[in-house]
Amino acid sequence: MAEAQHQEELLDVLSRSGERTGVSKPRSHVHRDGDYHRAVHVWIFAESTQELLLQRRADCKDSWPGLWDISSAGHISAGDSSLLTARRELEEELGITLPKDAFELIFVFLQECVINDGLYINNEFNDVYLVTTLEPIPLEGFTLQETEVSDVKYVHWKEYKNCLAKEDKDYVPYDVSGQYDQLFSIIEKRYNVNNEARSGSLKKQLSRYAPVFVDAELSLLSEGDRQALDLIIKAARIMDDIYYTQVWDSNPVLRDWLKENSNISDLDSLKWMYYSINKSPWSCLDENEAFLTTSDSAIKMLNESTKPVSGWKGLRYRAAFPVTKPPGANFYPPDMDKMEFELWIRNLNMDERKTATGYFNVIRRHSDSAMSSTEDHITSAVTDKVSEFSNDLFVVPFSCEYRHFLVEAAKLLREAAEVADSLSLKKLLVTKANAFLSNDYYESDIAWMELDSTLDVTIGPYETYEDALFGYKATFEAYIGIRDVSATSQVKLFGDYLQNLEQNLPIDDVYKSKEIVSAPIRVIRLIFNAGDVKGPQTVAFNLPNDERIVSERGTAMVMLKNVSEAKFKHILQPIANVCITEDQKVYIDFESFFTHTICHECCHGIGPHTIKLPDGRQSTVRLELQELHSALEEAKADIVGLWALKFLINQDLLPKSLVRSMYVSFLAGCFRSIRFGLEEAHGKGQALQFNYLFEKGAFCLNSDGTFSVDFSKVEMAVESLSREILTIQAKGDKAAAKSLLDEYAKMTEPLADALAKLERVEVPVDIAPVFGVVSKLSDQGIKMPCY
């Protein structure tokens, strides 16, 4: 027993690039052999005094004994996570217990050095965390671990940086002219800010969105459906609450803080307005660059995080969020990387793996739940239902993770179903309410596809764009609108011809499906949306994404006609006036823009979905392409949609007058979507298409800086790119997908020049809808919360 208790700590051995090798070794062997491994650095920073907390390393330490160093640090033991280690080291070394939202990962630092006459080789990837407190923690509040720490003190960050720059022998050395200068640069940038300049920057970012009043005629609704609408919008608001949580764990706290403080100053008002558009501190139109920092975040109080100190009320800290948007959002542990997840699922059986990669669950850590009583733990009711496979990771279904939200949403939908007049709407609302609580969305998605009601409702978890790590997990959203019966009847052609389009796709016959189901298309006038509707607004969607339903029943499409009209008027026409050559501007019209949007959505429903891999296994395009799937699928729907329009024209199903207008409108539309940013799936997919067609000579740059379509080359180029993307999807070839995206989905000089020109003349990037229905319901005495 004594031998087991003193067994040396094991560390995971990493590759030179920081990836796990699957090998673990004793700590002393790792430093003897110079193996790469991981550790954490935790800095405690006091805002009011601009001081960093330093610890003096114990004299018995085998590296840098007796010198002043980081607030807290330690190796990440084999199998442990980074954030868990950061919290544990702080508690063990200093006696400070903090929740996970106090820790901000600010950068990763690779330290390579040799000390102790070559006996200690340190090749260490350090996850550097910053904990921001409002005031210094009283020194008597610390409980020092004698074998690790002999003393602590606070030092102004500038003084500490100077000590490091002078290579003061009392301090553990760090190269402040290299990677570690990031710590000081981040602090200086946050707290030496010019508020006037910052306000100007936020105003400029806000000006890229054109406020547009979005509404529809509610008099078309029956009395019962009108009553149901009020309840459905309340349920939709709950999708907002869930989505904020899905983006980042402390995002709802940040939202509430910014709203509460929005009247303090003009700057605070601007922060709140721009946050409301992005629904996070990361700007959708700026490659998800943060426009806020943890210094803007909510202040939280902890009364029992340290030893009791007479006269001290407790520790106040800022709820943290990372500078870089987490690719896995809040679907996975914040310190989980792709390798850890993939190593985990390798040990799962087929059903367990299917669950782990499914749409409607999140991945959590047992160790996070057990770490500290300061956290909200998963209740016993939830843990009875989670899937516990192995390892530290486990699966929690949405119905458990968001239960307190979904119970209320289900209640509202059932109440709406009781008063609704439309039978198909009643069925949708009841089945969706059931799905919220059971986590089985199959029946409700079928009911959504069969919806035949003047009041059109889409609500629940659907799109996977937020999961940039794998593209597995769905976000909650809601779209509510009034059916445009006339427009719906006019677009029926596209849904009816899907099988014909599938059989004529520019791809080998072996990859074509013989069982494509005609897709119902509904045209609506949007009156309200919520949940995952941040930043640029969608003009249409094609659902569900569940491959089971797609293979059995196909998909259904919803076109938001009033949103399309607003984008054409406020965005596409001004873009065309700047970027399209004079003699081709005549071809820009709403009909071609809207018709291609319809074909885009139709083409999500054709082409490869469920595929057979070369080794005989059955899989899906989404599972094989992972994080690359969304961008490539958007590019596929776009370019194949353009091919499909020409095919239908050739079949005399659409007028030949559409040919030139569809190509020129598509060219103008490229600039519209690319302005969403290359981190966004639509923007990345559009950049791929533009650069490919430009390289093939289908798009031409003229001497005056405008662009035009070469009608003699565009048809062949569109078919060529369609074939390449469809073949990559059919083979599930992730390497080929990455190669194609790396080569073409980038900001080239012609694109950059065009976008700069649009910015100079201040053409809006997108619209910011203002929903008239909210004020109408408020006028009737119905309280509608509005963020």
PDB file of N, CA and C in Angstrom, residues 367-431:
ATOM      1  N   SER A 367     -14.595  14.118 -14.053  1.00  0.00           N
ATOM      2  CA  SER A 367     -13.718  14.840 -13.139  1.00  0.00           C
ATOM      3  C   SER A 367     -14.167  16.277 -12.936  1.00  0.00           C
ATOM      4  N   ASP A 368     -14.774  16.892 -13.961  1.00  0.00           N
ATOM      5  CA  ASP A 368     -15.282  18.255 -13.801  1.00  0.00           C
ATOM      6  C   ASP A 368     -16.421  18.294 -12.792  1.00  0.00           C
ATOM      7  N   SER A 369     -17.278  17.276 -12.843  1.00  0.00           N
ATOM      8  CA  SER A 369     -18.419  17.235 -11.938  1.00  0.00           C
ATOM      9  C   SER A 369     -17.972  16.993 -10.505  1.00  0.00           C
ATOM     10  N   ALA A 370     -16.898  16.213 -10.347  1.00  0.00           N
ATOM     11  CA  ALA A 370     -16.464  15.827  -8.999  1.00  0.00           C
ATOM     12  C   ALA A 370     -15.474  16.803  -8.384  1.00  0.00           C
ATOM     13  N   MET A 371     -14.959  17.742  -9.183  1.00  0.00           N
ATOM     14  CA  MET A 371     -13.839  18.568  -8.743  1.00  0.00           C
ATOM     15  C   MET A 371     -14.152  19.446  -7.534  1.00  0.00           C
ATOM     16  N   SER A 372     -15.276  20.135  -7.600  1.00  0.00           N
ATOM     17  CA  SER A 372     -15.497  21.148  -6.567  1.00  0.00           C
ATOM     18  C   SER A 372     -16.962  21.320  -6.244  1.00  0.00           C
ATOM     19  N   SER A 373     -17.241  21.537  -4.996  1.00  0.00           N
ATOM     20  CA  SER A 373     -18.624  21.763  -4.565  1.00  0.00           C
ATOM     21  C   SER A 373     -19.107  23.149  -4.943  1.00  0.00           C
ATOM     22  N   THR A 374     -18.201  23.999  -5.450  1.00  0.00           N
ATOM     23  CA  THR A 374     -18.632  25.335  -5.876  1.00  0.00           C
ATOM     24  C   THR A 374     -19.349  25.287  -7.211  1.00  0.00           C
ATOM     25  N   GLU A 375     -19.267  24.157  -7.925  1.00  0.00           N
ATOM     26  CA  GLU A 375     -19.913  24.038  -9.224  1.00  0.00           C
ATOM     27  C   GLU A 375     -21.337  23.533  -9.078  1.00  0.00           C
ATOM     28  N   ASP A 376     -22.154  23.799 -10.075  1.00  0.00           N
ATOM     29  CA  ASP A 376     -23.460  23.165 -10.175  1.00  0.00           C
ATOM     30  C   ASP A 376     -23.243  21.771 -10.709  1.00  0.00           C
ATOM     31  N   HIS A 377     -23.581  20.771  -9.925  1.00  0.00           N
ATOM     32  CA  HIS A 377     -23.321  19.393 -10.331  1.00  0.00           C
ATOM     33  C   HIS A 377     -24.487  18.847 -11.127  1.00  0.00           C
ATOM     34  N   ILE A 378     -24.197  17.832 -11.915  1.00  0.00           N
ATOM     35  CA  ILE A 378     -25.253  17.114 -12.622  1.00  0.00           C
ATOM     36  C   ILE A 378     -26.033  16.337 -11.582  1.00  0.00           C
ATOM     37  N   THR A 379     -27.329  16.501 -11.579  1.00  0.00           N
ATOM     38  CA  THR A 379     -28.156  15.869 -10.568  1.00  0.00           C
ATOM     39  C   THR A 379     -28.230  14.370 -10.771  1.00  0.00           C
ATOM     40  N   SER A 380     -28.646  13.673  -9.722  1.00  0.00           N
ATOM     41  CA  SER A 380     -28.755  12.216  -9.811  1.00  0.00           C
ATOM     42  C   SER A 380     -29.762  11.822 -10.873  1.00  0.00           C
ATOM     43  N   ALA A 381     -30.783  12.663 -11.087  1.00  0.00           N
ATOM     44  CA  ALA A 381     -31.772  12.339 -12.122  1.00  0.00           C
ATOM     45  C   ALA A 381     -31.130  12.328 -13.497  1.00  0.00           C
ATOM     46  N   VAL A 382     -30.139  13.193 -13.673  1.00  0.00           N
ATOM     47  CA  VAL A 382     -29.461  13.246 -14.960  1.00  0.00           C
ATOM     48  C   VAL A 382     -28.467  12.107 -15.099  1.00  0.00           C
ATOM     49  N   THR A 383     -27.655  11.870 -14.047  1.00  0.00           N
ATOM     50  CA  THR A 383     -26.614  10.865 -14.178  1.00  0.00           C
ATOM     51  C   THR A 383     -27.190   9.474 -14.346  1.00  0.00           C
ATOM     52  N   ASP A 384     -28.429   9.274 -13.946  1.00  0.00           N
ATOM     53  CA  ASP A 384     -29.063   7.986 -14.203  1.00  0.00           C
ATOM     54  C   ASP A 384     -29.290   7.773 -15.692  1.00  0.00           C
ATOM     55  N   LYS A 385     -29.325   8.880 -16.465  1.00  0.00           N
ATOM     56  CA  LYS A 385     -29.696   8.774 -17.873  1.00  0.00           C
ATOM     57  C   LYS A 385     -28.519   8.963 -18.820  1.00  0.00           C
ATOM     58  N   VAL A 386     -27.382   9.465 -18.292  1.00  0.00           N
ATOM     59  CA  VAL A 386     -26.262   9.688 -19.189  1.00  0.00           C
ATOM     60  C   VAL A 386     -25.652   8.368 -19.602  1.00  0.00           C
ATOM     61  N   SER A 387     -24.962   8.400 -20.742  1.00  0.00           N
ATOM     62  CA  SER A 387     -24.297   7.198 -21.236  1.00  0.00           C
ATOM     63  C   SER A 387     -22.865   7.190 -20.719  1.00  0.00           C
ATOM     64  N   GLU A 388     -22.536   6.332 -19.800  1.00  0.00           N
ATOM     65  CA  GLU A 388     -21.202   6.248 -19.238  1.00  0.00           C
ATOM     66  C   GLU A 388     -20.475   5.082 -19.899  1.00  0.00           C
ATOM     67  N   PHE A 389     -19.587   5.391 -20.821  1.00  0.00           N
ATOM     68  CA  PHE A 389     -18.919   4.335 -21.557  1.00  0.00           C
ATOM     69  C   PHE A 389     -17.599   3.969 -20.868  1.00  0.00           C
ATOM     70  N   SER A 390     -16.674   4.852 -20.856  1.00  0.00           N
ATOM     71  CA  SER A 390     -15.364   4.598 -20.274  1.00  0.00           C
ATOM     72  C   SER A 390     -14.627   5.912 -20.219  1.00  0.00           C
ATOM     73  N   ASN A 391     -13.442   5.911 -19.604  1.00  0.00           N
ATOM     74  CA  ASN A 391     -12.609   7.097 -19.596  1.00  0.00           C
ATOM     75  C   ASN A 391     -13.267   8.201 -18.789  1.00  0.00           C
ATOM     76  N   ASP A 392     -12.691   9.398 -18.866  1.00  0.00           N
ATOM     77  CA  ASP A 392     -13.221  10.538 -18.128  1.00  0.00           C
ATOM     78  C   ASP A 392     -14.416  11.165 -18.834  1.00  0.00           C
ATOM     79  N   LEU A 393     -14.547  10.936 -20.142  1.00  0.00           N
ATOM     80  CA  LEU A 393     -15.618  11.548 -20.923  1.00  0.00           C
ATOM     81  C   LEU A 393     -16.895  10.735 -20.831  1.00  0.00           C
ATOM     82  N   PHE A 394     -18.023  11.422 -20.904  1.00  0.00           N
ATOM     83  CA  PHE A 394     -19.310  10.739 -20.962  1.00  0.00           C
ATOM     84  C   PHE A 394     -20.311  11.612 -21.699  1.00  0.00           C
ATOM     85  N   VAL A 395     -21.417  10.997 -22.090  1.00  0.00           N
ATOM     86  CA  VAL A 395     -22.431  11.648 -22.921  1.00  0.00           C
ATOM     87  C   VAL A 395     -23.619  12.057 -22.065  1.00  0.00           C
ATOM     88  N   VAL A 396     -24.099  13.277 -22.281  1.00  0.00           N
ATOM     89  CA  VAL A 396     -25.319  13.750 -21.622  1.00  0.00           C
ATOM     90  C   VAL A 396     -26.300  14.195 -22.703  1.00  0.00           C
ATOM     91  N   PRO A 397     -27.483  13.608 -22.772  1.00  0.00           N
ATOM     92  CA  PRO A 397     -28.458  14.030 -23.790  1.00  0.00           C
ATOM     93  C   PRO A 397     -28.956  15.447 -23.535  1.00  0.00           C
ATOM     94  N   PHE A 398     -29.352  16.128 -24.609  1.00  0.00           N
ATOM     95  CA  PHE A 398     -29.899  17.476 -24.473  1.00  0.00           C
ATOM     96  C   PHE A 398     -31.045  17.513 -23.468  1.00  0.00           C
ATOM     97  N   SER A 399     -31.871  16.472 -23.464  1.00  0.00           N
ATOM     98  CA  SER A 399     -33.050  16.454 -22.585  1.00  0.00           C
ATOM     99  C   SER A 399     -32.656  16.528 -21.118  1.00  0.00           C
ATOM    100  N   CYS A 400     -31.417  16.155 -20.798  1.00  0.00           N
ATOM    101  CA  CYS A 400     -30.912  16.273 -19.424  1.00  0.00           C
ATOM    102  C   CYS A 400     -30.103  17.559 -19.242  1.00  0.00           C
ATOM    103  N   GLU A 401     -29.225  17.836 -20.187  1.00  0.00           N
ATOM    104  CA  GLU A 401     -28.345  19.007 -20.078  1.00  0.00           C
ATOM    105  C   GLU A 401     -29.148  20.310 -20.000  1.00  0.00           C
ATOM    106  N   TYR A 402     -30.229  20.410 -20.754  1.00  0.00           N
ATOM    107  CA  TYR A 402     -31.020  21.647 -20.808  1.00  0.00           C
ATOM    108  C   TYR A 402     -32.424  21.419 -20.237  1.00  0.00           C
ATOM    109  N   ARG A 403     -32.538  20.495 -19.315  1.00  0.00           N
ATOM    110  CA  ARG A 403     -33.860  20.061 -18.859  1.00  0.00           C
ATOM    111  C   ARG A 403     -34.720  21.207 -18.324  1.00  0.00           C
ATOM    112  N   HIS A 404     -34.144  22.080 -17.504  1.00  0.00           N
ATOM    113  CA  HIS A 404     -34.963  23.142 -16.896  1.00  0.00           C
ATOM    114  C   HIS A 404     -35.494  24.103 -17.955  1.00  0.00           C
ATOM    115  N   PHE A 405     -34.792  24.242 -19.087  1.00  0.00           N
ATOM    116  CA  PHE A 405     -35.309  25.040 -20.200  1.00  0.00           C
ATOM    117  C   PHE A 405     -36.376  24.274 -20.975  1.00  0.00           C
ATOM    118  N   LEU A 406     -36.073  23.023 -21.281  1.00  0.00           N
ATOM    119  CA  LEU A 406     -36.933  22.252 -22.178  1.00  0.00           C
ATOM    120  C   LEU A 406     -38.257  21.871 -21.537  1.00  0.00           C
ATOM    121  N   VAL A 407     -38.276  21.698 -20.234  1.00  0.00           N
ATOM    122  CA  VAL A 407     -39.552  21.408 -19.556  1.00  0.00           C
ATOM    123  C   VAL A 407     -40.512  22.578 -19.760  1.00  0.00           C
ATOM    124  N   GLU A 408     -40.008  23.792 -19.601  1.00  0.00           N
ATOM    125  CA  GLU A 408     -40.859  24.974 -19.770  1.00  0.00           C
ATOM    126  C   GLU A 408     -41.260  25.141 -21.238  1.00  0.00           C
ATOM    127  N   ALA A 409     -40.330  24.924 -22.157  1.00  0.00           N
ATOM    128  CA  ALA A 409     -40.649  25.042 -23.581  1.00  0.00           C
ATOM    129  C   ALA A 409     -41.700  24.020 -23.994  1.00  0.00           C
ATOM    130  N   ALA A 410     -41.566  22.793 -23.496  1.00  0.00           N
ATOM    131  CA  ALA A 410     -42.541  21.746 -23.809  1.00  0.00           C
ATOM    132  C   ALA A 410     -43.921  22.119 -23.280  1.00  0.00           C
ATOM    133  N   LYS A 411     -43.962  22.686 -22.088  1.00  0.00           N
ATOM    134  CA  LYS A 411     -45.235  23.118 -21.496  1.00  0.00           C
ATOM    135  C   LYS A 411     -45.907  24.169 -22.379  1.00  0.00           C
ATOM    136  N   LEU A 412     -45.146  25.134 -22.856  1.00  0.00           N
ATOM    137  CA  LEU A 412     -45.696  26.194 -23.707  1.00  0.00           C
ATOM    138  C   LEU A 412     -46.192  25.630 -25.040  1.00  0.00           C
ATOM    139  N   LEU A 413     -45.442  24.693 -25.619  1.00  0.00           N
ATOM    140  CA  LEU A 413     -45.866  24.118 -26.894  1.00  0.00           C
ATOM    141  C   LEU A 413     -47.141  23.292 -26.732  1.00  0.00           C
ATOM    142  N   ARG A 414     -47.279  22.598 -25.622  1.00  0.00           N
ATOM    143  CA  ARG A 414     -48.513  21.819 -25.392  1.00  0.00           C
ATOM    144  C   ARG A 414     -49.703  22.769 -25.206  1.00  0.00           C
ATOM    145  N   GLU A 415     -49.488  23.869 -24.515  1.00  0.00           N
ATOM    146  CA  GLU A 415     -50.564  24.847 -24.350  1.00  0.00           C
ATOM    147  C   GLU A 415     -50.947  25.441 -25.701  1.00  0.00           C
ATOM    148  N   ALA A 416     -49.936  25.684 -26.550  1.00  0.00           N
ATOM    149  CA  ALA A 416     -50.208  26.215 -27.889  1.00  0.00           C
ATOM    150  C   ALA A 416     -50.995  25.214 -28.718  1.00  0.00           C
ATOM    151  N   ALA A 417     -50.649  23.930 -28.580  1.00  0.00           N
ATOM    152  CA  ALA A 417     -51.352  22.888 -29.334  1.00  0.00           C
ATOM    153  C   ALA A 417     -52.825  22.816 -28.943  1.00  0.00           C
ATOM    154  N   GLU A 418     -53.126  23.080 -27.692  1.00  0.00           N
ATOM    155  CA  GLU A 418     -54.514  23.001 -27.217  1.00  0.00           C
ATOM    156  C   GLU A 418     -55.394  24.066 -27.867  1.00  0.00           C
ATOM    157  N   VAL A 419     -54.817  25.237 -28.176  1.00  0.00           N
ATOM    158  CA  VAL A 419     -55.642  26.329 -28.723  1.00  0.00           C
ATOM    159  C   VAL A 419     -55.525  26.443 -30.237  1.00  0.00           C
ATOM    160  N   ALA A 420     -54.492  25.817 -30.844  1.00  0.00           N
ATOM    161  CA  ALA A 420     -54.295  25.926 -32.290  1.00  0.00           C
ATOM    162  C   ALA A 420     -55.450  25.279 -33.045  1.00  0.00           C
ATOM    163  N   ASP A 421     -55.801  25.833 -34.209  1.00  0.00           N
ATOM    164  CA  ASP A 421     -56.860  25.273 -35.049  1.00  0.00           C
ATOM    165  C   ASP A 421     -56.317  24.280 -36.078  1.00  0.00           C
ATOM    166  N   SER A 422     -55.121  24.538 -36.591  1.00  0.00           N
ATOM    167  CA  SER A 422     -54.550  23.674 -37.620  1.00  0.00           C
ATOM    168  C   SER A 422     -54.169  22.317 -37.026  1.00  0.00           C
ATOM    169  N   LEU A 423     -54.658  21.235 -37.628  1.00  0.00           N
ATOM    170  CA  LEU A 423     -54.378  19.895 -37.114  1.00  0.00           C
ATOM    171  C   LEU A 423     -52.905  19.532 -37.273  1.00  0.00           C
ATOM    172  N   SER A 424     -52.310  19.895 -38.415  1.00  0.00           N
ATOM    173  CA  SER A 424     -50.894  19.559 -38.606  1.00  0.00           C
ATOM    174  C   SER A 424     -50.003  20.369 -37.663  1.00  0.00           C
ATOM    175  N   LEU A 425     -50.415  21.596 -37.354  1.00  0.00           N
ATOM    176  CA  LEU A 425     -49.669  22.399 -36.388  1.00  0.00           C
ATOM    177  C   LEU A 425     -49.790  21.801 -34.999  1.00  0.00           C
ATOM    178  N   LYS A 426     -50.992  21.357 -34.633  1.00  0.00           N
ATOM    179  CA  LYS A 426     -51.177  20.687 -33.342  1.00  0.00           C
ATOM    180  C   LYS A 426     -50.231  19.500 -33.212  1.00  0.00           C
ATOM    181  N   LYS A 427     -50.169  18.687 -34.267  1.00  0.00           N
ATOM    182  CA  LYS A 427     -49.319  17.494 -34.233  1.00  0.00           C
ATOM    183  C   LYS A 427     -47.852  17.879 -34.061  1.00  0.00           C
ATOM    184  N   LEU A 428     -47.405  18.892 -34.809  1.00  0.00           N
ATOM    185  CA  LEU A 428     -46.016  19.337 -34.690  1.00  0.00           C
ATOM    186  C   LEU A 428     -45.700  19.781 -33.264  1.00  0.00           C
ATOM    187  N   LEU A 429     -46.565  20.584 -32.686  1.00  0.00           N
ATOM    188  CA  LEU A 429     -46.293  21.139 -31.360  1.00  0.00           C
ATOM    189  C   LEU A 429     -46.251  20.058 -30.295  1.00  0.00           C
ATOM    190  N   VAL A 430     -47.166  19.100 -30.365  1.00  0.00           N
ATOM    191  CA  VAL A 430     -47.192  18.016 -29.373  1.00  0.00           C
ATOM    192  C   VAL A 430     -45.963  17.116 -29.519  1.00  0.00           C
ATOM    193  N   THR A 431     -45.635  16.730 -30.750  1.00  0.00           N
ATOM    194  CA  THR A 431     -44.491  15.837 -30.947  1.00  0.00           C
ATOM    195  C   THR A 431     -43.176  16.529 -30.607  1.00  0.00           C
TER     196      THR A 431
END
